[in-house]
XYZ file of C-alpha atoms in Angstrom:
331
model
C 73.526 72.965 -20.490
C 74.353 71.678 -23.961
C 72.448 68.925 -25.728
C 75.483 66.608 -25.482
C 75.738 67.134 -21.721
C 72.023 66.434 -21.284
C 72.363 63.249 -23.333
C 75.397 62.115 -21.297
C 73.600 62.731 -18.006
C 70.595 60.803 -19.292
C 72.794 57.876 -20.298
C 74.516 57.856 -16.894
C 71.127 57.895 -15.140
C 69.844 55.045 -17.315
C 72.977 53.005 -16.685
C 72.701 53.600 -12.934
C 69.076 52.462 -12.883
C 69.972 49.490 -15.050
C 72.808 48.424 -12.722
C 70.642 48.742 -9.606
C 67.892 46.680 -11.210
C 70.262 43.940 -12.414
C 72.195 43.779 -9.128
C 68.974 43.376 -7.160
C 67.893 40.607 -9.542
C 71.307 38.920 -9.188
C 71.100 39.114 -5.381
C 67.625 37.528 -5.431
C 68.829 34.707 -7.707
C 71.871 34.049 -5.505
C 69.624 33.940 -2.420
C 67.330 31.421 -4.128
C 70.347 29.330 -5.172
C 71.645 29.316 -1.598
C 68.281 28.021 -0.357
C 68.188 25.302 -3.024
C 71.761 24.185 -2.302
C 71.014 24.068 1.435
C 67.805 22.084 0.898
C 69.647 19.611 -1.341
C 71.815 18.675 1.625
C 68.766 18.349 3.876
C 66.946 16.217 1.294
C 69.494 13.391 1.447
C 67.845 10.053 2.411
C 68.051 9.856 6.182
C 69.422 13.394 6.377
C 72.985 14.668 5.912
C 74.405 12.366 8.612
C 73.069 9.194 7.001
C 74.225 10.341 3.550
C 77.733 11.125 4.810
C 78.296 8.322 7.351
C 76.580 5.639 5.269
C 73.873 3.108 5.948
C 76.009 1.198 8.472
C 76.154 4.138 10.902
C 74.546 3.524 14.291
C 71.949 5.882 15.825
C 74.544 6.992 18.386
C 77.032 7.874 15.638
C 74.374 9.790 13.722
C 73.340 11.701 16.844
C 76.952 12.589 17.643
C 77.609 13.690 14.057
C 74.451 15.829 13.959
C 75.430 17.542 17.205
C 79.014 18.157 16.043
C 77.967 19.590 12.663
C 74.968 21.524 13.990
C 72.432 19.410 12.086
C 70.302 19.069 15.231
C 69.566 22.810 15.274
C 66.313 24.272 13.872
C 66.313 24.324 10.055
C 66.225 28.113 9.747
C 69.190 28.446 12.127
C 71.128 25.863 10.120
C 70.461 27.844 6.959
C 71.748 31.112 8.384
C 74.799 29.309 9.764
C 75.517 27.982 6.257
C 75.033 31.409 4.695
C 77.364 33.049 7.213
C 79.986 30.406 6.413
C 79.568 30.904 2.650
C 79.910 34.686 3.000
C 83.296 34.211 4.691
C 84.434 31.763 2.013
C 83.959 28.689 4.207
C 82.298 26.019 2.043
C 82.824 23.216 4.537
C 85.337 20.398 4.643
C 85.654 17.402 2.354
C 84.841 14.165 4.142
C 86.912 12.116 1.677
C 90.014 14.274 1.100
C 89.913 15.938 4.541
C 90.578 19.396 3.056
C 88.658 22.640 2.985
C 86.277 22.702 0.036
C 87.187 26.331 -0.693
C 90.874 25.332 -0.966
C 90.073 22.412 -3.272
C 88.004 24.655 -5.540
C 90.649 27.404 -5.460
C 93.235 24.854 -6.667
C 91.034 23.494 -9.470
C 89.066 26.535 -10.654
C 92.008 28.337 -12.381
C 92.690 25.200 -14.437
C 89.060 25.033 -15.541
C 89.200 28.743 -16.423
C 92.307 28.124 -18.563
C 90.463 25.400 -20.466
C 87.358 27.568 -20.848
C 89.291 30.653 -22.023
C 91.282 28.631 -24.555
C 88.133 26.934 -25.874
C 86.086 30.145 -26.124
C 88.994 32.147 -27.588
C 89.625 29.522 -30.242
C 85.920 29.255 -30.981
C 85.663 33.035 -31.540
C 88.706 33.119 -33.818
C 87.081 30.488 -36.036
C 83.378 31.318 -35.744
C 83.499 35.079 -36.459
C 85.091 34.850 -39.947
C 83.203 31.612 -40.610
C 79.821 33.173 -39.792
C 80.583 36.203 -41.947
C 81.696 33.994 -44.830
C 78.411 32.088 -44.586
C 76.402 35.313 -44.605
C 78.253 36.637 -47.660
C 77.592 33.314 -49.426
C 74.056 32.874 -48.159
C 72.037 30.022 -49.742
C 75.083 28.755 -51.622
C 76.749 25.322 -51.288
C 79.359 26.640 -48.829
C 76.633 28.002 -46.559
C 74.624 24.768 -46.669
C 77.688 22.589 -45.950
C 78.882 24.661 -42.967
C 75.327 24.915 -41.596
C 74.978 21.143 -41.786
C 78.320 20.560 -40.075
C 77.425 23.069 -37.347
C 74.103 21.341 -36.766
C 75.800 17.949 -36.387
C 78.499 19.296 -34.031
C 75.963 21.239 -31.951
C 73.751 18.155 -31.610
C 76.574 15.758 -30.704
C 77.103 15.152 -26.951
C 80.485 16.327 -25.682
C 81.592 12.907 -24.478
C 80.870 11.302 -27.875
C 82.591 14.130 -29.737
C 85.609 13.740 -27.466
C 85.722 9.991 -28.075
C 85.672 10.576 -31.837
C 88.545 13.048 -31.559
C 90.530 10.586 -29.428
C 89.933 7.781 -31.922
C 90.978 9.921 -34.890
C 93.886 12.032 -33.579
C 95.278 9.784 -30.817
C 94.614 6.236 -32.002
C 94.350 6.451 -35.794
C 96.872 9.219 -36.565
C 98.821 9.063 -33.315
C 99.726 12.750 -33.423
C 98.070 13.865 -30.170
C 97.978 12.342 -26.675
C 94.621 11.036 -25.468
C 95.021 12.385 -21.928
C 95.055 15.973 -20.713
C 98.071 17.672 -19.099
C 98.675 16.862 -15.451
C 100.022 19.256 -12.852
C 99.327 20.989 -9.567
C 99.719 24.527 -10.918
C 98.530 26.477 -13.931
C 102.156 26.838 -15.061
C 102.580 23.077 -15.195
C 99.369 22.778 -17.223
C 100.443 25.465 -19.708
C 103.851 23.797 -20.091
C 102.126 20.883 -21.858
C 100.358 22.533 -24.833
C 100.167 19.359 -26.918
C 98.114 17.642 -24.224
C 95.698 20.602 -24.183
C 94.698 20.289 -27.841
C 92.036 17.573 -27.619
C 90.312 18.942 -24.461
C 90.212 22.427 -26.021
C 88.888 21.057 -29.318
C 86.170 19.076 -27.559
C 85.075 22.111 -25.538
C 85.483 24.630 -28.349
C 83.771 22.922 -31.294
C 80.323 23.388 -29.756
C 81.205 27.064 -29.294
C 82.139 27.357 -32.972
C 78.765 25.921 -33.959
C 76.956 28.309 -31.594
C 78.830 31.554 -32.263
C 79.010 31.102 -36.044
C 75.210 30.771 -36.200
C 74.793 34.024 -34.275
C 77.442 35.743 -36.403
C 75.836 34.550 -39.630
C 72.379 35.766 -38.596
C 73.657 39.123 -37.350
C 75.753 39.717 -40.484
C 72.786 38.947 -42.755
C 70.670 41.476 -40.835
C 73.362 44.160 -41.122
C 73.917 43.536 -44.831
C 70.331 44.673 -45.395
C 70.728 47.919 -43.434
C 70.520 51.302 -45.153
C 74.125 52.251 -44.370
C 75.367 49.306 -46.453
C 73.234 50.271 -49.438
C 74.351 53.903 -49.101
C 78.031 52.953 -48.966
C 77.646 50.668 -51.969
C 75.822 53.406 -53.905
C 78.798 55.704 -53.290
C 81.074 53.142 -54.890
C 82.683 51.742 -51.746
C 83.973 48.219 -52.259
C 81.977 45.504 -50.492
C 85.065 44.186 -48.703
C 85.711 47.638 -47.256
C 82.099 48.030 -46.103
C 82.162 44.633 -44.433
C 85.536 45.205 -42.746
C 84.857 48.742 -41.493
C 81.148 48.669 -40.638
C 79.360 45.329 -40.914
C 81.897 43.411 -38.810
C 81.731 45.807 -35.860
C 77.931 46.034 -35.861
C 77.518 42.264 -36.243
C 79.667 41.481 -33.203
C 77.104 42.813 -30.689
C 75.008 39.617 -30.285
C 78.141 37.442 -30.276
C 79.801 39.492 -27.530
C 76.554 39.445 -25.555
C 76.317 35.683 -25.996
C 79.707 35.246 -24.312
C 78.234 36.048 -20.911
C 75.464 33.512 -21.299
C 77.925 30.907 -22.608
C 80.085 31.035 -19.460
C 77.896 28.696 -17.385
C 77.565 26.388 -20.408
C 81.345 26.043 -20.460
C 81.385 25.180 -16.767
C 78.733 22.530 -17.296
C 80.587 21.084 -20.275
C 83.808 20.988 -18.250
C 82.311 18.208 -16.122
C 82.224 15.844 -19.102
C 85.391 17.013 -20.850
C 87.568 16.962 -17.741
C 86.380 13.502 -16.747
C 86.907 12.173 -20.275
C 90.475 13.478 -20.566
C 91.333 13.283 -16.838
C 91.930 17.039 -16.760
C 92.599 18.168 -13.150
C 90.014 20.934 -13.023
C 86.833 21.639 -11.095
C 84.758 19.397 -13.358
C 86.888 16.377 -12.458
C 86.693 17.385 -8.791
C 82.896 17.398 -9.043
C 82.879 14.026 -10.820
C 85.107 12.369 -8.213
C 83.026 13.849 -5.398
C 79.888 12.395 -6.981
C 81.547 8.977 -7.164
C 82.521 9.066 -3.483
C 79.373 10.879 -2.228
C 81.508 13.727 -0.912
C 78.536 16.057 -0.395
C 80.373 19.178 0.876
C 82.480 19.215 -2.308
C 79.430 18.604 -4.509
C 77.450 21.431 -2.943
C 80.454 23.769 -3.036
C 80.915 23.145 -6.762
C 77.189 23.647 -7.392
C 77.297 26.967 -5.540
C 80.333 28.182 -7.535
C 78.765 27.164 -10.868
C 75.526 28.903 -9.890
C 77.424 32.081 -9.041
C 79.224 31.855 -12.392
C 75.842 31.614 -14.111
C 74.554 34.723 -12.353
C 77.756 36.682 -13.020
C 77.795 35.596 -16.672
C 74.194 36.705 -17.180
C 74.907 40.028 -15.472
C 77.972 40.660 -17.661
C 75.953 39.773 -20.765
C 73.220 42.260 -19.815
C 75.767 45.014 -19.125
C 77.547 44.362 -22.420
C 74.296 44.471 -24.354
C 73.294 47.711 -22.617
C 76.583 49.356 -23.586
C 76.790 48.059 -27.147
C 73.126 48.177 -28.168
C 71.318 51.474 -27.473
C 67.996 49.812 -28.354
C 68.180 47.729 -25.163
C 68.124 50.858 -22.990
C 64.518 51.569 -23.691
C 63.419 48.802 -21.332
C 65.072 50.369 -18.283
C 62.531 51.831 -15.916
């Protein structure tokens, strides 16, 4: 067997062990999340029946509701009933809108994904060249100015940043609408690009501040590597070295960060969608919180938790593939 074949078999074995380890960890995290979500419902003052029916409910109404929903069963049996429902995609039924929670989330989730993809895509298009430009002009006025702006944007709450954008672009200049696009389908949302600008800007500016910092740091590290000095000693132009080698090698931490940033985008969607009245899952969660629609709240929490686990898993897999140094920790 050749050396290349041995190396390939070793890499396949390492990747297999890595995947098994990460999938087991993901399964454990999901199981813990399911327990926490279930206990949140049980922890409502007076139990789920009192939280759903309200303080005016009579003991007879509470008893009837508990029997109908299975809340009078032993706690462990209730938990396994919930898990079996979740595994079949049954997240319960909204007590306010009288619809299946899974259907409500299925209607809203694609719209939130559109907002997240547009915000992250725009943030990457800006932050990658911006971070590299900062690294190439390290400790110069341009670097200090952009670093300061990034720090301010990163530290500003999303709702306040959105209000500033509304005041400037919608009220002062009058060039953009202050509300998000409205529609029941993704096609209707995409047919109103002008209305998408402010929600995407509000979601994406924090991503620019985050990704550009990672890109700047990674580019600085790569500029000090031996292959850069060797290429420069051979007379290769700096622009060519940066474009052909430094850029590719510097993207590894940024690409890895994308997986970890996915749950952050979902969390930020709660504020952005409520601020601009964007009909996504964040607005669904906000309205459910206002009306104490607990099945919808818990369904959204479960979906966001799953997104967090999946994002972390994708980030680990990406880092394993792109960075050979991370494979040494696989046992």
